[in-house]
XYZ file of C-alpha atoms in Angstrom:
667
model
C 128.349 21.975 117.763
C 127.447 22.647 121.209
C 131.133 22.932 121.865
C 131.790 25.832 118.687
C 128.824 27.252 120.024
C 130.248 28.126 123.699
C 133.435 28.844 121.819
C 132.146 31.293 119.656
C 129.763 32.811 122.406
C 129.963 32.326 125.566
C 131.866 35.031 127.495
C 135.642 35.305 127.000
C 136.128 35.875 130.559
C 134.453 32.837 131.594
C 135.887 30.651 129.156
C 139.023 31.146 130.204
C 139.060 30.534 133.696
C 137.405 27.144 132.633
C 139.820 26.211 130.480
C 143.346 27.865 132.120
C 142.917 26.860 135.830
C 143.690 23.257 134.317
C 146.524 24.362 132.083
C 148.031 26.407 135.114
C 147.468 24.061 136.973
C 149.239 20.979 135.617
C 152.251 23.448 134.806
C 152.864 24.348 138.087
C 153.015 20.964 139.430
C 155.568 19.853 136.679
C 157.377 22.991 137.575
C 157.139 22.327 141.748
C 158.342 18.788 140.454
C 161.339 20.639 139.805
C 162.394 23.238 142.336
C 161.869 20.085 145.469
C 165.201 18.720 145.001
C 166.389 22.263 144.452
C 165.368 23.279 147.929
C 165.957 20.565 150.066
C 169.620 20.217 149.060
C 170.507 23.898 149.554
C 169.496 23.539 152.408
C 171.369 20.838 153.493
C 174.648 20.647 154.029
C 175.887 20.599 150.256
C 174.158 24.058 150.527
C 175.029 25.972 146.650
C 177.468 23.201 145.828
C 174.801 20.969 145.971
C 172.406 22.898 144.021
C 175.053 24.277 141.466
C 175.857 20.303 140.776
C 172.378 19.958 140.141
C 172.122 22.830 137.779
C 174.589 21.683 135.162
C 172.520 18.464 134.664
C 169.771 20.712 133.354
C 170.524 21.128 129.424
C 170.443 17.426 129.230
C 167.005 16.780 130.931
C 165.380 19.390 128.957
C 166.541 17.360 125.765
C 164.459 14.452 127.384
C 161.595 16.760 127.747
C 161.443 17.768 124.084
C 161.344 14.371 123.183
C 158.854 13.832 125.713
C 157.028 16.329 124.964
C 157.111 16.563 121.297
C 155.630 12.374 120.896
C 153.505 13.796 124.034
C 151.977 16.586 123.030
C 152.235 15.787 118.849
C 150.025 12.210 119.949
C 147.609 14.102 122.103
C 146.578 16.509 119.574
C 146.423 13.816 116.948
C 144.022 11.664 119.374
C 141.987 15.059 119.929
C 141.967 15.014 116.209
C 140.805 11.088 115.790
C 138.104 11.131 118.188
C 136.567 14.689 115.833
C 136.913 11.894 113.282
C 135.128 9.256 115.204
C 138.315 7.661 113.897
C 139.509 4.594 116.291
C 141.865 2.565 114.030
C 143.917 5.864 113.986
C 143.229 6.357 117.804
C 144.782 2.914 118.994
C 147.912 3.163 116.450
C 148.402 6.888 117.346
C 148.811 5.619 121.037
C 151.050 2.779 120.462
C 152.697 4.743 118.259
C 153.640 7.320 120.558
C 154.187 5.059 123.385
C 157.129 2.875 121.855
C 158.698 5.528 119.258
C 159.334 7.585 122.878
C 160.089 3.762 124.538
C 162.965 3.569 121.942
C 164.343 7.444 121.940
C 164.449 6.971 126.402
C 166.761 3.322 125.671
C 169.287 5.608 123.127
C 169.544 9.095 125.950
C 169.684 6.732 128.741
C 172.946 4.228 127.138
C 174.450 7.677 126.421
C 174.460 9.638 128.875
C 174.874 6.559 131.255
C 178.333 5.956 128.810
C 179.083 9.801 128.879
C 177.919 10.863 131.699
C 181.162 12.674 133.576
C 182.202 14.264 130.143
C 178.780 15.938 130.054
C 178.500 17.098 132.881
C 181.918 18.990 132.453
C 181.198 19.836 129.386
C 178.154 21.867 130.462
C 179.455 23.220 133.409
C 180.765 21.470 136.273
C 183.643 22.085 138.373
C 185.964 20.420 140.294
C 184.283 20.709 143.190
C 180.568 19.855 141.947
C 181.960 17.390 139.000
C 181.630 14.363 141.242
C 178.079 15.458 143.207
C 176.334 16.168 139.471
C 177.728 13.155 138.083
C 176.249 10.728 140.566
C 172.894 13.123 140.365
C 172.817 12.883 137.131
C 173.714 9.086 136.209
C 170.327 8.195 138.994
C 168.266 10.891 136.860
C 169.066 9.212 133.160
C 169.138 5.949 134.364
C 165.332 6.144 134.962
C 164.897 8.201 131.732
C 162.653 5.546 130.209
C 159.635 5.747 132.518
C 160.237 9.849 132.958
C 159.794 10.051 129.178
C 157.000 6.855 128.980
C 155.583 9.427 132.165
C 155.279 12.607 130.273
C 154.420 11.345 126.897
C 151.334 8.859 128.608
C 150.383 11.938 130.793
C 149.537 14.227 127.376
C 147.521 10.895 126.180
C 145.541 10.958 129.231
C 144.034 14.654 129.108
C 143.420 13.905 125.768
C 141.596 11.089 126.137
C 139.254 12.823 128.709
C 140.991 11.714 131.286
C 142.958 15.372 133.228
C 141.642 14.345 136.375
C 143.370 11.024 136.276
C 146.365 12.529 134.187
C 146.657 15.408 137.270
C 146.778 12.164 140.196
C 149.642 10.363 137.943
C 151.658 13.880 138.350
C 151.034 14.751 142.105
C 151.655 11.246 143.472
C 154.747 11.177 142.144
C 155.526 14.920 143.195
C 154.101 14.269 147.067
C 156.534 11.593 146.538
C 159.367 13.313 145.809
C 158.486 15.965 148.549
C 158.159 13.144 151.231
C 161.139 10.794 150.038
C 163.581 14.082 149.676
C 164.031 15.238 153.604
C 163.869 11.067 154.247
C 166.721 10.532 152.097
C 168.523 13.496 152.522
C 168.955 13.713 155.754
C 167.732 11.111 157.824
C 169.817 8.769 155.453
C 172.214 10.453 155.032
C 172.266 10.224 151.392
C 173.665 13.689 150.150
C 172.823 14.188 146.295
C 172.202 10.659 145.351
C 169.324 11.414 148.421
C 167.425 13.754 145.578
C 168.338 12.028 142.346
C 166.620 8.714 143.871
C 163.758 10.366 145.795
C 163.137 12.447 141.588
C 163.278 8.851 140.051
C 161.030 7.023 142.566
C 158.394 9.787 142.358
C 158.442 9.888 138.332
C 158.363 5.353 138.303
C 155.315 5.956 140.502
C 153.965 8.276 137.798
C 154.818 5.644 135.359
C 152.893 3.403 137.080
C 149.960 5.485 137.455
C 149.922 6.455 133.798
C 150.771 3.139 132.574
C 147.688 1.515 134.826
C 145.344 3.485 133.245
C 145.642 2.167 129.618
C 144.395 -1.054 130.829
C 140.859 0.789 130.285
C 140.569 3.864 128.351
C 138.107 5.402 127.246
C 138.201 6.684 123.891
C 140.405 3.570 121.877
C 141.785 0.220 123.300
C 145.012 -1.561 122.904
C 146.347 -4.144 120.944
C 149.747 -5.835 119.937
C 149.465 -4.502 116.907
C 149.032 -1.431 117.868
C 152.360 -1.076 119.383
C 153.735 -1.206 116.139
C 154.853 2.303 114.706
C 152.803 3.085 111.836
C 155.170 5.971 109.725
C 152.018 7.494 108.908
C 150.554 8.411 111.675
C 154.365 9.341 113.590
C 154.419 11.547 110.834
C 151.431 13.899 112.323
C 152.722 13.076 115.434
C 155.750 14.512 114.941
C 154.046 17.377 112.791
C 151.444 18.553 115.646
C 154.580 18.762 118.209
C 156.960 20.155 116.306
C 156.336 23.402 117.635
C 157.415 22.140 121.560
C 160.141 20.820 120.569
C 161.756 23.554 118.846
C 161.076 25.439 122.245
C 162.752 22.833 124.113
C 165.402 22.717 122.100
C 165.931 26.573 121.752
C 166.256 26.424 126.501
C 168.847 23.863 125.552
C 171.068 25.816 123.709
C 170.292 28.836 125.911
C 171.208 27.450 128.866
C 174.118 25.214 127.448
C 175.620 28.995 126.588
C 174.542 29.737 129.699
C 176.411 27.263 131.629
C 179.743 27.771 129.781
C 179.543 31.273 129.786
C 178.615 30.841 133.638
C 181.814 28.668 134.634
C 183.857 30.534 132.669
C 183.432 34.632 133.652
C 182.263 33.450 136.440
C 185.595 31.343 137.242
C 187.787 35.321 136.433
C 185.091 37.042 138.608
C 185.501 37.191 143.016
C 182.562 34.523 142.280
C 184.093 31.793 140.948
C 182.062 29.092 138.672
C 179.912 27.453 141.464
C 178.344 30.995 142.749
C 176.709 31.513 139.220
C 175.821 28.149 138.586
C 173.804 27.724 141.173
C 171.992 31.009 141.609
C 171.358 30.376 137.582
C 169.940 26.913 138.363
C 167.823 28.634 141.075
C 166.540 31.448 139.067
C 165.414 29.689 136.105
C 162.892 27.297 138.382
C 161.487 30.611 139.770
C 161.378 32.130 135.816
C 160.046 29.087 135.095
C 157.256 29.262 137.491
C 156.155 32.623 136.206
C 156.222 32.111 132.693
C 154.012 28.331 133.387
C 151.745 30.587 135.123
C 151.332 33.082 131.508
C 151.531 30.130 129.666
C 148.774 28.226 131.751
C 146.085 30.963 130.564
C 147.558 31.156 126.885
C 147.596 27.249 126.742
C 143.705 27.999 128.028
C 143.012 30.660 125.021
C 144.603 28.488 122.513
C 141.148 26.958 121.451
C 139.171 30.379 121.839
C 141.574 31.910 119.506
C 142.014 29.160 116.780
C 137.803 29.156 116.518
C 137.016 32.301 116.133
C 139.724 33.318 113.925
C 138.490 30.633 112.410
C 135.021 31.538 112.279
C 136.163 35.275 111.594
C 134.749 36.399 114.707
C 137.494 38.527 115.223
C 136.080 41.099 118.108
C 136.459 37.897 119.986
C 139.787 37.206 119.410
C 140.709 40.717 120.072
C 139.276 40.519 123.280
C 140.364 37.325 123.949
C 144.630 38.871 123.622
C 143.544 42.134 125.700
C 141.960 40.233 128.463
C 145.591 37.114 128.602
C 147.704 40.629 127.971
C 146.301 42.654 130.436
C 146.729 39.328 132.712
C 150.294 38.173 131.258
C 151.826 41.629 132.268
C 149.963 41.756 135.771
C 151.498 38.374 136.568
C 155.106 39.787 135.501
C 154.009 43.071 137.453
C 154.359 41.640 140.772
C 156.764 39.235 139.591
C 159.123 41.975 139.291
C 157.856 43.544 141.885
C 158.769 40.618 144.406
C 162.515 40.626 142.552
C 163.685 43.924 142.674
C 162.243 44.452 146.506
C 162.486 41.169 148.333
C 165.544 39.003 145.972
C 166.523 37.662 149.042
C 163.560 35.963 150.440
C 163.249 33.934 147.015
C 166.328 32.589 147.381
C 166.349 31.852 151.232
C 163.876 29.159 150.220
C 166.829 27.505 148.203
C 169.477 27.535 151.277
C 171.329 30.728 152.504
C 174.635 31.217 151.068
C 177.889 33.264 152.205
C 177.887 37.201 151.281
C 179.494 36.408 147.757
C 176.518 34.187 146.993
C 173.631 36.258 148.068
C 175.336 39.295 146.422
C 175.419 37.466 142.874
C 171.850 36.144 143.777
C 170.157 39.388 144.981
C 171.478 41.212 141.371
C 170.823 38.518 139.137
C 166.814 38.720 140.278
C 167.029 42.570 140.117
C 168.778 42.796 136.899
C 168.618 39.454 135.087
C 164.662 39.179 135.435
C 164.419 42.819 135.265
C 161.982 42.659 132.136
C 160.209 39.133 133.615
C 157.220 40.925 132.416
C 158.336 41.841 128.440
C 159.150 37.973 128.303
C 155.636 36.527 129.633
C 154.219 38.878 126.700
C 156.802 36.749 124.686
C 155.613 33.855 125.366
C 151.840 34.625 125.373
C 152.424 36.224 122.030
C 154.153 31.949 120.676
C 151.081 30.855 121.357
C 148.892 33.107 120.138
C 150.537 32.974 116.880
C 150.301 29.254 116.782
C 146.455 28.876 117.901
C 145.624 31.244 114.798
C 147.668 29.826 111.896
C 150.293 32.395 111.442
C 153.115 30.346 111.664
C 155.966 32.238 110.640
C 155.028 35.254 113.114
C 155.271 32.314 115.809
C 158.724 30.874 114.398
C 159.860 34.059 114.855
C 158.393 35.668 117.986
C 159.724 31.806 119.722
C 162.815 31.819 118.315
C 163.963 36.165 118.762
C 164.838 36.683 122.538
C 166.404 33.252 122.902
C 168.028 32.280 120.095
C 168.707 35.558 117.387
C 169.391 37.741 120.801
C 170.299 36.411 123.713
C 172.658 33.930 122.533
C 174.878 35.828 121.312
C 174.275 38.285 123.476
C 175.122 36.077 126.170
C 178.995 35.309 124.452
C 179.503 38.949 123.767
C 178.849 41.382 126.519
C 181.030 38.836 129.045
C 183.855 39.369 126.890
C 183.616 42.948 126.249
C 183.014 43.970 129.813
C 186.008 41.041 130.513
C 188.097 43.211 128.633
C 186.859 46.412 129.760
C 187.808 45.541 133.136
C 188.864 42.328 135.172
C 186.192 40.517 136.574
C 183.152 41.577 135.417
C 181.958 39.934 132.462
C 179.662 37.458 134.241
C 178.279 41.419 135.097
C 177.527 41.122 130.969
C 175.692 38.001 130.954
C 173.254 39.732 133.537
C 172.315 42.390 131.534
C 172.036 39.798 128.187
C 168.754 38.841 129.351
C 166.610 42.442 129.354
C 168.805 43.410 126.105
C 167.254 40.731 124.602
C 163.825 41.358 126.436
C 163.823 44.877 124.783
C 164.955 43.758 121.170
C 162.010 41.181 121.224
C 159.598 42.935 121.930
C 160.320 45.848 119.464
C 159.875 42.648 117.288
C 156.810 41.362 118.600
C 154.977 44.640 118.225
C 156.166 45.371 114.952
C 154.244 41.701 114.330
C 151.431 42.025 115.903
C 150.157 45.818 115.713
C 149.675 45.227 111.789
C 148.472 42.133 112.520
C 145.708 43.445 114.628
C 144.950 46.572 112.413
C 143.986 44.512 108.895
C 142.538 41.564 110.902
C 138.634 41.785 109.263
C 139.751 45.262 106.662
C 140.903 42.458 103.994
C 138.508 42.208 101.553
C 137.910 38.374 100.180
C 135.470 37.198 97.878
C 133.662 34.103 98.280
C 133.606 31.597 95.430
C 131.770 29.665 98.064
C 128.596 31.549 98.279
C 126.243 30.245 95.155
C 127.220 26.602 96.485
C 124.924 24.790 99.171
C 125.588 23.315 101.953
C 123.521 20.329 101.183
C 124.482 16.733 100.809
C 122.807 15.762 97.780
C 121.371 11.761 98.616
C 122.728 9.222 95.981
C 122.373 5.429 94.865
C 124.941 3.481 97.201
C 127.571 3.021 94.640
C 131.016 3.831 93.276
C 133.040 6.892 95.295
C 135.353 8.467 92.715
C 137.878 10.731 94.294
C 139.959 12.878 91.869
C 143.247 14.581 93.441
C 144.836 16.577 89.966
C 147.704 19.028 89.489
C 146.920 22.535 89.138
C 146.229 23.131 85.417
C 144.767 19.793 83.687
C 141.125 20.765 84.314
C 140.439 18.400 86.599
C 138.004 20.181 88.523
C 136.104 20.209 84.750
C 136.251 16.305 84.823
C 134.810 14.962 87.640
C 132.055 17.818 86.520
C 131.542 16.288 83.113
C 131.831 12.630 84.697
C 129.876 13.526 87.579
C 126.942 14.380 84.862
C 128.234 11.663 83.014
C 127.429 8.732 85.767
C 124.676 11.125 86.774
C 125.806 11.521 90.803
C 126.501 14.131 92.962
C 129.601 16.266 92.634
C 131.384 18.193 95.631
C 134.376 20.497 95.378
C 133.550 23.472 96.593
C 130.136 21.872 97.920
C 132.457 20.187 100.216
C 133.407 23.342 101.411
C 130.101 24.784 102.252
C 128.846 22.021 104.025
C 132.132 22.080 106.532
C 131.835 25.801 106.775
C 127.917 25.406 107.737
C 128.359 22.635 110.278
C 131.886 23.715 112.365
C 130.427 27.084 112.062
C 134.082 28.557 110.621
C 134.282 30.889 107.932
C 133.997 29.318 104.396
C 137.380 30.990 102.941
C 139.296 29.922 105.748
C 138.724 26.731 105.279
C 138.800 26.982 101.245
C 142.097 28.428 102.156
C 143.891 25.580 103.956
C 145.553 23.879 101.171
C 146.497 26.860 99.331
C 147.683 29.732 102.053
C 150.177 26.588 103.539
C 153.693 28.989 103.079
C 156.501 27.889 101.077
C 158.431 27.249 104.423
C 156.570 26.308 108.038
C 154.508 24.215 106.683
C 154.539 21.829 109.245
C 154.065 23.962 111.731
C 151.796 25.788 109.664
C 149.252 22.694 109.542
C 149.859 21.830 112.417
C 148.327 24.790 114.245
C 145.274 24.710 116.185
C 142.899 27.135 114.414
C 143.726 24.893 110.723
C 143.568 21.730 113.122
C 140.239 22.706 113.401
C 139.001 23.313 109.728
C 140.892 20.186 108.900
C 138.912 18.278 110.911
C 135.735 19.770 109.601
C 136.252 19.140 105.944
C 137.361 15.521 107.006
C 134.264 15.021 108.560
C 131.950 16.520 105.819
C 133.527 14.211 103.232
C 132.900 11.381 105.272
C 129.517 12.631 105.472
C 129.370 12.804 101.862
C 130.786 9.449 100.970
C 127.689 7.459 103.678
C 125.303 9.256 101.549
C 126.220 7.162 98.311
C 128.252 7.376 95.497
C 129.477 10.613 94.191
C 132.714 12.954 92.577
C 135.022 14.291 95.238
C 138.137 16.890 94.343
C 140.457 16.792 95.975
C 141.311 17.697 99.862
C 143.075 14.315 100.102
C 139.215 12.145 100.365
C 141.250 9.345 98.804
C 143.280 8.907 102.577
C 140.336 9.983 104.409
C 138.053 7.690 103.299
C 141.054 4.889 102.940
C 138.954 2.412 104.954
C 135.941 2.806 102.744
C 134.400 -0.049 100.167
C 134.059 0.677 96.648
C 136.150 3.822 96.527
C 137.924 4.654 92.848
C 140.227 6.772 93.667
C 142.545 9.031 90.303
C 145.209 10.824 89.609
C 145.165 13.295 87.119
C 148.564 15.060 85.699
C 149.832 16.565 82.496
C 152.897 18.004 81.074
C 154.046 21.316 82.182
C 153.756 23.632 79.278
C 149.968 22.017 78.788
C 149.628 22.963 82.152
C 150.723 25.891 81.844
C 148.231 26.924 78.584
C 145.434 25.877 80.090
C 146.131 28.212 83.471
C 147.081 31.075 80.910
C 143.139 30.097 78.990
C 141.582 29.677 81.781
C 142.838 32.400 84.261
C 144.422 35.149 81.841
C 147.638 34.556 83.068
C 151.445 35.507 81.646
C 153.749 32.564 80.788
C 155.603 33.624 83.440
C 151.942 34.105 86.222
C 151.180 30.614 85.273
C 154.100 28.839 85.942
C 154.473 30.425 89.272
C 150.646 29.635 89.925
C 150.941 26.761 89.248
C 154.552 25.787 90.872
C 152.536 27.366 94.025
C 149.796 25.526 93.999
C 151.343 21.623 93.798
C 153.426 22.395 96.332
C 150.815 23.513 98.629
C 148.680 20.842 97.782
C 151.752 18.297 97.728
C 152.147 19.804 101.541
C 148.489 19.333 102.426
C 147.895 15.595 101.252
C 151.552 14.725 103.338
C 150.724 16.737 106.023
C 147.402 14.333 106.491
C 148.490 11.553 104.495
C 152.617 11.155 105.442
C 152.470 9.856 101.867
C 153.528 11.579 99.025
C 151.216 12.897 96.657
C 152.313 11.978 93.125
C 153.378 8.550 94.127
C 151.171 7.071 91.453
C 150.815 3.803 94.003
C 148.268 5.949 96.303
C 146.144 5.896 93.267
C 143.705 3.223 91.216
C 144.268 5.530 87.677
C 146.880 8.170 86.966
C 145.551 9.895 84.145
C 147.484 12.425 81.176
C 144.726 15.014 80.780
C 146.067 16.507 78.389
C 144.673 13.976 75.811
C 141.585 16.524 76.175
C 138.641 16.541 78.503
C 136.494 15.158 76.607
C 139.238 12.161 76.048
C 140.194 11.970 80.315
C 136.164 11.312 81.338
C 135.149 8.892 77.893
C 138.856 6.869 79.234
C 137.275 7.237 83.302
C 133.899 6.322 82.588
C 135.211 3.297 81.041
C 137.445 1.703 82.968
C 134.393 2.125 85.737
C 132.678 0.525 83.559
C 135.672 -2.225 82.333
C 136.162 -2.583 86.082
C 132.016 -2.764 86.821
C 132.288 -5.920 84.533
C 134.586 -7.541 86.208
């Protein structure tokens, strides 16, 4: 409750400062980690050719990041959820599953990359001048993928375990090691590009060792041998919570791959040749990442603020936080734009000098390609904002519109048009693809955002929960009955009648009222968790920040109710949540479709077609919710102690269950 009060009442600017600074720091250290090699290589005798050689490996490293951050972010989020539930058993399984799965993925990636290093580098844009250097660099980096992936995954888990300072030390140690070893290996020992690779690899290995040592004595869980046996249900939750990160990274891979191929193709036809464009783009990518990471760090800090206040229907605070972050994002973007327009050579020279053609193309790239980086910042922040409040479709559109929908096709089409119009100018078409993509994407973002904020808080919602008690009823210790049911089976009525017959408390909307009262979230927001999940992108919806806060609040309430004695709980995956409790009986109520359609028509006054559609929608949403909570199939009879067809009539169904309970007790 204390943290909820903080998120719901503390001054927004103060909250942002508290949450954003650690995020920005971590992201900047991570970005700097990847920049150091380029700075030292560019200033060595390798020059821009060396930077071009390292640049072609970027898409593969992004693929490794996609898997590492998907598992790491997903496991970290699930670990936080487990902490909120006081679920220590799932905590250690989550950590072990994440480590084992990431290790298996890293071995597969390493074997593949070492076997096909040369073809991969050639495919991703290495020229005859840079291929041998690219392969030499890439093979050393790929050989250390197991340590790299595990370091990233474990680092996320350490932060989630409540020790961000330790996680920061692990990253800093690797980064500082890289900085120290780069000049030693490149300039003193004359190892060339291999020296840069070894400096990076050794830094990553040290970060891995520091992270691994943490797990000897973590805060909230204790690892056992069985922890490392992958748990299917937990892995499902990890992937669900990390899938948005994976999609984002894969979109970067697609964009980088297309970019490299076009740079090579049209660079070769231009006066610059293939190596200058690829070298310059590898530099601008790193600079672009620094700017975006600052904005992303600010928005990530705002994520819990958005999520909690949206769930609590404190929409004025959502608006205030949004406006503040937009303002900061624009300021950062404008400052970066001014530097790129007025002093691009200052940035370029940090990464080493080149000939006149190199400086000419680098200057054009920073002035044209990054001309609307302030707009890009707004796009990046919009993605995280919509993720925070459970708007998964908005988030997915915001995420994909610039890089995949716009930039990727434009990067292919525009150079072709330019080259056909005037030989040697195709490369210029690629430069303007970025600002055009920014313009189209920001129009879409505005179309999504303006109506959203206009409607925010103006929807007329009729609460069906206000008359329900937010108190937990005491009862004798005894059987706890959970009821899962298809829509139209009268499962709620069955539960209520059975509760009266057994003289025990009944919870349906009551548990939502209790969860809302204890968490500070809105009743209707919690109530709609398993009805509002879209027919597509269900995993993204149920994995979003605001929704997860409500899920955790509801699960804690279900456990609290069960701790107070015998009762009946309807829906909300209660059977799975109480799986470790003794004396729990799990029921599933179903019926033929025709019976359910007739029942819904009687209860809600629907037409036959409306009833069929409502049944389909409701059952899909309940199934999706159950799967996302448990990783299991909602309709699988093996999840329940008794499955019963309620078409025999409500009274008969109650009597049958009563007899089942009596016979079970007698045995």
